[in-house]
């Protein structure tokens, strides 16, 4: 059975909202949570089509009523260092005062509809956003090999090589829940010097040009190549039948190997001729935030103009941080308890090379109220947005007198 739109029992309602007090709150602001969540209007439209969470406020009236006495609908609010959720009272008088004040800034709008028309309905258009951020640290060992040119190196003679997760990286640790940070740190005492496997420590390898047909590991010196200009004759033939000495090989018909000058060996490109390689380990450390989000919206939120959401500020109903977050508990809201559990169940998969540093779980609500006023078969609607109780009224208002000719339209921004 529907309850009255604006209940006259303010004491009971106030006690109900004062019960929204949570442990493990951090010191971040409870307002403007929605703007930072990056929720798109498309997500809100989709969520409103598949879910219809129960209102945190009294039910919407679907029949015309008059409100002779102050009655209240609820807005969640955050106050104090603990950001305890309290009840803000919004009664019929304040609804009219907010609308009259908004109209008062329009030089050619009349206030009679705001003062006298009946409040037909007050509809909850809230949007709920739940997030679970998992902040992880991932470590991976990267082996690097470079030619060893001599000198000292940081090997095991200076101590044992620490395990990857034994490295102290507190000086590199970023702020919690940064999107991504990567750093590379040399692993102490991990350097070793070994013979080059490409040349077995000799610094030279067999020339593949002049010793291509030789046995592996053996080479021949002074291997000559046939001169390509004279085809090994030493002479160049001309069309008149005469021959001249080939200038490319000086008449010898052969040339030394262009790759090794007929030495039979060339410098090893792996060790640059040193015969030794220096191998070391580098720890690649990545910090990143894995985020999961769920949006739930009332049916009414699906028809809210996009501009309203751009103006709205969110309210955090809970903000907890722990090594592993558990669902939040709301003493008098089964929906929020269930919604929190669903968000927690979306927990991101952590790679096997990573450890979880901590998690952050938030639930935010965008307080939006749509008020419809009616008189003699005519009606218009407007929105009351968030804590600031900003009025959004852009379309039809029955007492406009400028007829599109008033210069106020040049500065009017609704």
Coordinates of C-alpha atoms in Angstrom, one line a residue:
X1 CA 0.0 0.0 0.0
X2 CA 1.4 3.4 -1.0
X3 CA 2.3 5.8 1.8
X4 CA 1.6 9.5 1.5
X5 CA 4.0 11.5 -0.6
X6 CA 5.2 13.8 2.1
X7 CA 4.9 12.1 5.5
X8 CA 4.1 14.3 8.5
X9 CA 6.1 12.2 10.9
X10 CA 9.5 13.9 10.6
X11 CA 10.9 12.5 13.8
X12 CA 10.5 8.9 12.7
X13 CA 11.9 9.6 9.2
X14 CA 14.9 11.5 10.7
X15 CA 15.7 8.5 13.0
X16 CA 15.5 6.2 9.9
X17 CA 18.1 8.3 8.0
X18 CA 20.4 8.8 11.0
X19 CA 20.9 5.0 11.0
X20 CA 23.0 5.3 7.9
X21 CA 26.3 5.4 9.7
X22 CA 29.2 3.3 8.5
X23 CA 32.6 2.2 9.8
X24 CA 35.9 2.3 7.8
X25 CA 35.0 5.5 6.1
X26 CA 37.9 7.4 4.6
X27 CA 38.4 11.1 4.7
X28 CA 37.5 11.8 1.1
X29 CA 34.6 14.1 0.3
X30 CA 31.2 12.4 0.1
X31 CA 30.0 14.8 -2.5
X32 CA 30.7 14.8 -6.2
X33 CA 31.2 11.1 -6.2
X34 CA 29.1 10.6 -9.3
X35 CA 31.2 13.0 -11.4
X36 CA 34.4 11.0 -10.6
X37 CA 32.8 7.7 -11.4
X38 CA 32.8 8.3 -15.2
X39 CA 29.3 6.9 -15.6
X40 CA 27.8 7.6 -19.0
X41 CA 24.3 8.5 -19.8
X42 CA 24.0 5.3 -21.9
X43 CA 24.8 3.2 -18.9
X44 CA 22.1 5.0 -16.9
X45 CA 19.5 4.5 -19.7
X46 CA 20.4 0.8 -19.9
X47 CA 20.3 0.3 -16.2
X48 CA 16.9 1.9 -15.9
X49 CA 15.5 -0.5 -18.4
X50 CA 16.5 -3.6 -16.6
X51 CA 16.3 -2.6 -12.9
X52 CA 14.0 -0.5 -10.7
X53 CA 15.6 -0.2 -7.2
X54 CA 13.2 0.7 -4.4
X55 CA 13.1 4.4 -3.6
X56 CA 15.1 5.7 -0.6
X57 CA 12.4 8.3 -0.4
X58 CA 8.6 7.8 0.2
X59 CA 6.7 6.3 -2.8
X60 CA 5.6 8.4 -5.8
X61 CA 2.1 9.6 -5.8
X62 CA 0.2 8.7 -9.0
X63 CA -3.0 10.6 -8.2
X64 CA -3.5 14.4 -7.8
X65 CA -3.3 15.5 -4.1
X66 CA -3.2 18.8 -2.3
X67 CA -0.7 19.2 0.5
X68 CA -2.3 21.3 3.2
X69 CA 0.4 20.5 5.8
X70 CA 4.2 20.2 5.5
X71 CA 5.2 16.8 4.5
X72 CA 8.7 15.5 3.7
X73 CA 10.6 13.6 1.1
X74 CA 14.2 12.5 1.9
X75 CA 17.6 13.4 0.5
X76 CA 20.7 11.7 1.7
X77 CA 23.4 14.0 2.8
X78 CA 26.9 13.9 4.2
X79 CA 28.1 16.0 7.1
X80 CA 30.9 16.1 9.5
X81 CA 34.3 14.4 9.4
X82 CA 32.7 11.0 9.5
X83 CA 30.3 11.7 6.6
X84 CA 27.4 10.3 8.5
X85 CA 24.3 10.0 6.4
X86 CA 21.5 12.2 7.7
X87 CA 18.1 13.2 6.5
X88 CA 17.5 16.5 4.8
X89 CA 13.8 17.6 4.9
X90 CA 12.2 18.9 1.8
X91 CA 8.6 19.8 2.3
X92 CA 5.9 21.3 0.1
X93 CA 6.7 24.9 1.2
X94 CA 10.4 24.5 0.3
X95 CA 9.6 22.9 -3.1
X96 CA 7.5 26.0 -3.9
X97 CA 10.1 28.3 -2.6
X98 CA 12.9 26.7 -4.7
X99 CA 10.7 27.0 -7.8
X100 CA 9.7 30.6 -7.0
X101 CA 13.4 31.6 -6.4
X102 CA 14.3 30.0 -9.8
X103 CA 11.5 31.8 -11.6
X104 CA 12.5 35.1 -9.9
X105 CA 15.7 35.1 -11.9
X106 CA 13.7 35.1 -15.1
X107 CA 12.5 38.6 -15.7
X108 CA 9.4 37.6 -17.8
X109 CA 8.3 34.5 -15.9
X110 CA 5.3 34.7 -13.6
X111 CA 5.2 33.0 -10.2
X112 CA 1.5 32.1 -10.0
X113 CA 1.8 28.5 -11.2
X114 CA 4.6 27.9 -8.6
X115 CA 2.4 29.4 -5.9
X116 CA -1.0 28.0 -6.6
X117 CA -0.8 24.9 -8.8
X118 CA -1.2 21.5 -7.1
X119 CA 1.8 19.2 -6.7
X120 CA 0.6 16.2 -8.6
X121 CA 3.6 13.9 -8.0
X122 CA 7.2 13.7 -6.7
X123 CA 9.1 11.0 -8.5
X124 CA 12.4 9.4 -7.4
X125 CA 14.9 9.5 -10.3
X126 CA 17.9 8.3 -8.4
X127 CA 20.9 6.6 -10.0
X128 CA 23.1 4.2 -7.9
X129 CA 26.7 3.6 -8.8
X130 CA 28.7 0.8 -7.1
X131 CA 32.4 0.4 -7.7
X132 CA 35.1 -2.0 -6.5
X133 CA 38.7 -1.0 -7.2
X134 CA 41.4 -3.6 -6.6
X135 CA 44.9 -2.1 -6.3
X136 CA 47.6 -4.6 -7.1
X137 CA 51.3 -4.8 -7.3
X138 CA 52.8 -7.0 -10.0
X139 CA 56.4 -8.1 -10.1
X140 CA 58.2 -9.8 -12.9
X141 CA 61.9 -10.7 -13.4
X142 CA 63.5 -9.6 -16.6
X143 CA 66.9 -11.1 -17.6
X144 CA 69.3 -8.9 -19.5
X145 CA 72.5 -10.0 -21.2
X146 CA 75.1 -7.5 -22.5
X147 CA 78.8 -7.9 -23.6
X148 CA 81.2 -7.9 -20.7
X149 CA 83.9 -5.4 -21.3
X150 CA 85.8 -6.0 -18.1
X151 CA 85.9 -4.5 -14.7
X152 CA 84.1 -5.4 -11.5
X153 CA 80.5 -6.6 -11.3
X154 CA 77.9 -7.0 -8.6
X155 CA 77.9 -10.8 -8.2
X156 CA 77.2 -13.3 -5.5
X157 CA 80.5 -12.6 -3.9
X158 CA 78.8 -9.5 -2.4
X159 CA 75.9 -11.5 -1.0
X160 CA 73.0 -13.7 -2.0
X161 CA 70.5 -12.7 -4.6
X162 CA 67.2 -11.7 -2.9
X163 CA 63.9 -13.2 -4.0
X164 CA 61.7 -11.0 -6.2
X165 CA 59.2 -10.2 -3.5
X166 CA 61.9 -9.6 -0.9
X167 CA 63.0 -6.4 -2.6
X168 CA 62.2 -3.3 -0.6
X169 CA 60.4 -0.8 -2.9
X170 CA 58.8 1.4 -0.3
X171 CA 60.6 4.5 -1.8
X172 CA 59.0 3.7 -5.2
X173 CA 55.5 3.0 -3.9
X174 CA 52.8 5.2 -5.5
X175 CA 49.7 6.8 -4.1
X176 CA 47.0 4.2 -3.6
X177 CA 44.6 3.5 -6.5
X178 CA 46.7 5.3 -9.2
X179 CA 45.6 4.0 -12.6
X180 CA 49.1 2.7 -13.5
X181 CA 52.7 3.1 -12.6
X182 CA 55.7 1.1 -13.7
X183 CA 59.3 1.0 -12.5
X184 CA 62.4 -1.1 -13.1
X185 CA 64.9 -1.9 -10.3
X186 CA 68.1 -3.9 -10.7
X187 CA 68.2 -7.0 -8.5
X188 CA 71.2 -6.8 -6.1
X189 CA 73.9 -9.4 -6.5
X190 CA 72.3 -10.9 -9.6
X191 CA 75.2 -10.2 -12.1
X192 CA 77.1 -13.2 -13.5
X193 CA 79.8 -13.4 -16.2
X194 CA 79.8 -16.4 -18.5
X195 CA 81.5 -17.4 -21.8
X196 CA 79.7 -16.3 -24.9
X197 CA 77.7 -19.2 -26.2
X198 CA 77.9 -17.8 -29.8
X199 CA 81.7 -18.0 -30.0
X200 CA 82.4 -20.3 -27.0
X201 CA 84.5 -17.5 -25.5
X202 CA 86.9 -16.9 -28.5
X203 CA 85.4 -13.6 -29.5
X204 CA 85.4 -14.7 -33.2
X205 CA 83.1 -16.9 -35.2
X206 CA 83.7 -18.7 -38.6
X207 CA 83.0 -16.5 -41.6
X208 CA 79.8 -17.7 -43.2
X209 CA 80.9 -16.2 -46.6
X210 CA 84.2 -18.0 -47.3
X211 CA 83.7 -21.0 -45.1
X212 CA 80.1 -21.7 -45.8
X213 CA 80.9 -25.4 -46.7
X214 CA 83.3 -26.1 -43.9
X215 CA 82.7 -28.4 -40.9
X216 CA 81.2 -26.7 -37.8
X217 CA 84.0 -25.3 -35.6
X218 CA 86.6 -25.4 -38.3
X219 CA 87.7 -22.8 -40.8
X220 CA 90.3 -22.1 -43.4
X221 CA 92.3 -19.0 -43.9
X222 CA 93.2 -17.2 -47.1
X223 CA 90.1 -18.3 -48.9
X224 CA 89.8 -16.3 -52.2
X225 CA 86.6 -15.3 -54.0
X226 CA 86.2 -15.3 -57.8
X227 CA 86.3 -11.8 -59.2
X228 CA 82.8 -10.9 -60.3
X229 CA 84.0 -8.3 -62.9
X230 CA 86.2 -10.6 -65.0
X231 CA 84.6 -14.0 -63.9
X232 CA 88.0 -15.1 -62.6
X233 CA 89.9 -14.6 -65.9
X234 CA 91.9 -11.5 -64.8
X235 CA 91.1 -10.0 -68.2
X236 CA 88.2 -7.9 -69.5
X237 CA 87.0 -8.7 -73.0
X238 CA 85.9 -5.9 -75.4
X239 CA 83.7 -5.9 -78.5
X240 CA 86.7 -5.3 -80.8
X241 CA 88.2 -8.6 -79.6
X242 CA 90.9 -7.0 -77.4
X243 CA 91.5 -7.8 -73.7
X244 CA 92.6 -5.6 -70.9
X245 CA 93.7 -6.4 -67.4
X246 CA 90.9 -6.3 -64.9
X247 CA 91.3 -3.4 -62.6
X248 CA 89.1 -5.0 -59.9
X249 CA 91.5 -7.9 -59.2
X250 CA 94.7 -6.5 -60.9
X251 CA 94.6 -9.4 -63.3
X252 CA 94.6 -12.1 -60.6
X253 CA 91.1 -13.2 -61.1
X254 CA 90.5 -13.6 -57.4
X255 CA 89.7 -11.3 -54.5
X256 CA 89.9 -11.7 -50.7
X257 CA 86.7 -12.4 -48.8
X258 CA 84.9 -9.0 -48.4
X259 CA 83.5 -10.1 -45.1
X260 CA 86.6 -11.3 -43.2
X261 CA 89.4 -10.2 -45.6
X262 CA 90.2 -14.0 -45.9
X263 CA 91.0 -14.4 -42.2
X264 CA 88.3 -17.0 -42.0
X265 CA 86.9 -15.4 -38.8
X266 CA 84.7 -12.5 -38.1
X267 CA 84.0 -10.7 -34.8
X268 CA 81.2 -12.3 -32.7
X269 CA 78.2 -9.9 -32.8
X270 CA 76.8 -11.3 -29.5
X271 CA 79.8 -10.4 -27.3
X272 CA 81.3 -7.7 -29.6
X273 CA 84.5 -9.7 -29.7
X274 CA 85.0 -9.8 -25.9
X275 CA 84.2 -13.5 -25.5
X276 CA 82.2 -12.9 -22.3
X277 CA 78.6 -11.9 -21.5
X278 CA 77.3 -10.1 -18.4
X279 CA 73.9 -11.4 -17.3
X280 CA 71.8 -9.6 -14.7
X281 CA 68.2 -9.6 -13.4
X282 CA 65.9 -6.6 -13.4
X283 CA 62.7 -6.5 -11.4
X284 CA 59.8 -4.9 -13.4
X285 CA 57.2 -3.7 -10.9
X286 CA 53.8 -2.5 -12.0
X287 CA 51.1 -0.9 -9.8
X288 CA 47.7 -0.6 -11.2
X289 CA 44.0 -0.4 -10.3
X290 CA 41.5 -3.0 -11.6
X291 CA 38.1 -1.4 -11.5
X292 CA 34.6 -2.9 -11.7
X293 CA 31.4 -0.9 -11.8
X294 CA 27.7 -1.6 -11.6
X295 CA 24.9 1.0 -12.3
X296 CA 21.4 0.7 -11.1
X297 CA 18.8 3.3 -11.9
X298 CA 15.1 3.8 -11.2
X299 CA 12.6 3.7 -14.0
X300 CA 12.2 7.4 -13.8
X301 CA 15.9 8.0 -14.4
X302 CA 15.6 6.7 -17.9
X303 CA 13.7 9.8 -19.1
X304 CA 15.8 12.4 -17.2
X305 CA 17.4 14.8 -19.7
X306 CA 21.1 14.3 -20.2
X307 CA 21.9 17.9 -19.0
X308 CA 20.5 17.1 -15.6
X309 CA 23.0 14.3 -15.0
X310 CA 25.9 16.7 -16.1
X311 CA 24.8 19.1 -13.3
X312 CA 24.2 16.5 -10.7
X313 CA 26.6 15.8 -7.8
X314 CA 26.7 12.3 -6.3
X315 CA 26.6 11.4 -2.7
X316 CA 28.6 8.5 -1.3
X317 CA 26.6 6.2 0.8
X318 CA 29.6 4.1 1.7
X319 CA 33.3 4.2 1.1
X320 CA 35.4 1.4 2.6
X321 CA 39.0 0.3 2.1
X322 CA 40.4 -3.1 3.2
X323 CA 42.7 -5.8 2.0
X324 CA 39.5 -7.6 0.8
X325 CA 36.3 -5.6 0.9
X326 CA 33.1 -7.3 2.0
X327 CA 29.6 -6.2 1.2
X328 CA 28.4 -3.0 3.0
X329 CA 25.6 -3.3 5.5
X330 CA 22.7 -0.9 5.5
X331 CA 20.4 -1.4 8.4
X332 CA 17.1 -0.6 6.6
X333 CA 17.8 -1.2 2.9
X334 CA 17.7 -4.7 1.5
X335 CA 18.3 -3.3 -2.0
X336 CA 21.5 -1.5 -1.0
X337 CA 22.8 -4.7 0.8
X338 CA 22.0 -6.8 -2.3
X339 CA 23.5 -4.1 -4.7
X340 CA 26.7 -4.0 -2.6
X341 CA 27.0 -7.8 -2.8
X342 CA 26.5 -7.8 -6.5
X343 CA 29.3 -5.2 -6.9
X344 CA 31.6 -7.2 -4.7
X345 CA 30.9 -10.4 -6.8
X346 CA 32.3 -8.6 -9.9
X347 CA 35.8 -8.6 -8.3
X348 CA 38.5 -8.4 -11.0
X349 CA 40.7 -11.4 -11.6
X350 CA 44.2 -10.9 -10.3
X351 CA 47.2 -12.1 -12.4
X352 CA 49.2 -14.9 -10.8
X353 CA 52.3 -12.7 -10.8
X354 CA 50.6 -10.0 -8.7
X355 CA 49.6 -9.4 -5.1
X356 CA 46.6 -7.4 -3.9
X357 CA 47.6 -4.3 -1.9
X358 CA 44.0 -3.3 -0.9
X359 CA 40.5 -2.8 -2.2
X360 CA 38.1 0.1 -2.2
X361 CA 34.3 -0.3 -2.3
X362 CA 32.0 2.7 -2.9
X363 CA 28.3 3.1 -3.4
X364 CA 27.1 6.5 -4.6
X365 CA 23.7 7.9 -5.3
X366 CA 22.7 10.8 -7.5
X367 CA 19.8 12.4 -5.8
X368 CA 17.3 13.6 -8.4
X369 CA 13.6 14.4 -7.8
X370 CA 11.1 15.1 -10.6
X371 CA 8.2 17.2 -9.4
X372 CA 5.0 17.5 -11.5
X373 CA 2.5 20.3 -10.9
X374 CA -1.0 20.4 -12.3
X375 CA -3.9 22.7 -12.7
X376 CA -7.1 22.4 -14.7
X377 CA -5.8 19.7 -17.1
X378 CA -2.4 21.4 -17.6
X379 CA 0.8 20.2 -16.1
X380 CA 4.6 20.9 -16.1
X381 CA 7.6 19.1 -14.6
X382 CA 10.9 20.2 -13.2
X383 CA 13.8 18.6 -11.4
X384 CA 15.4 19.2 -8.0
X385 CA 19.0 18.3 -8.4
X386 CA 21.3 17.0 -5.5
X387 CA 22.4 18.8 -2.4
X388 CA 22.4 22.2 -3.8
X389 CA 18.7 21.7 -4.6
X390 CA 19.2 23.3 -8.0
X391 CA 16.1 23.6 -10.1
X392 CA 16.1 22.4 -13.7
X393 CA 13.2 23.6 -15.8
X394 CA 13.8 24.0 -19.5
X395 CA 10.8 22.9 -21.4
X396 CA 7.2 24.0 -20.7
X397 CA 6.3 26.6 -18.0
X398 CA 2.8 28.0 -18.3
X399 CA 3.6 31.6 -17.2
X400 CA 6.1 32.9 -19.8
X401 CA 5.4 36.3 -21.3
X402 CA 8.4 37.1 -23.4
X403 CA 7.0 35.3 -26.5
X404 CA 10.6 34.8 -27.8
X405 CA 11.2 38.6 -28.1
X406 CA 12.6 39.4 -24.7
X407 CA 16.4 40.0 -24.6
X408 CA 16.6 37.9 -21.5
X409 CA 16.9 34.9 -23.8
X410 CA 20.5 36.0 -24.6
X411 CA 21.7 35.3 -21.1
X412 CA 19.1 32.7 -20.0
X413 CA 20.8 29.4 -19.3
X414 CA 18.5 26.7 -18.0

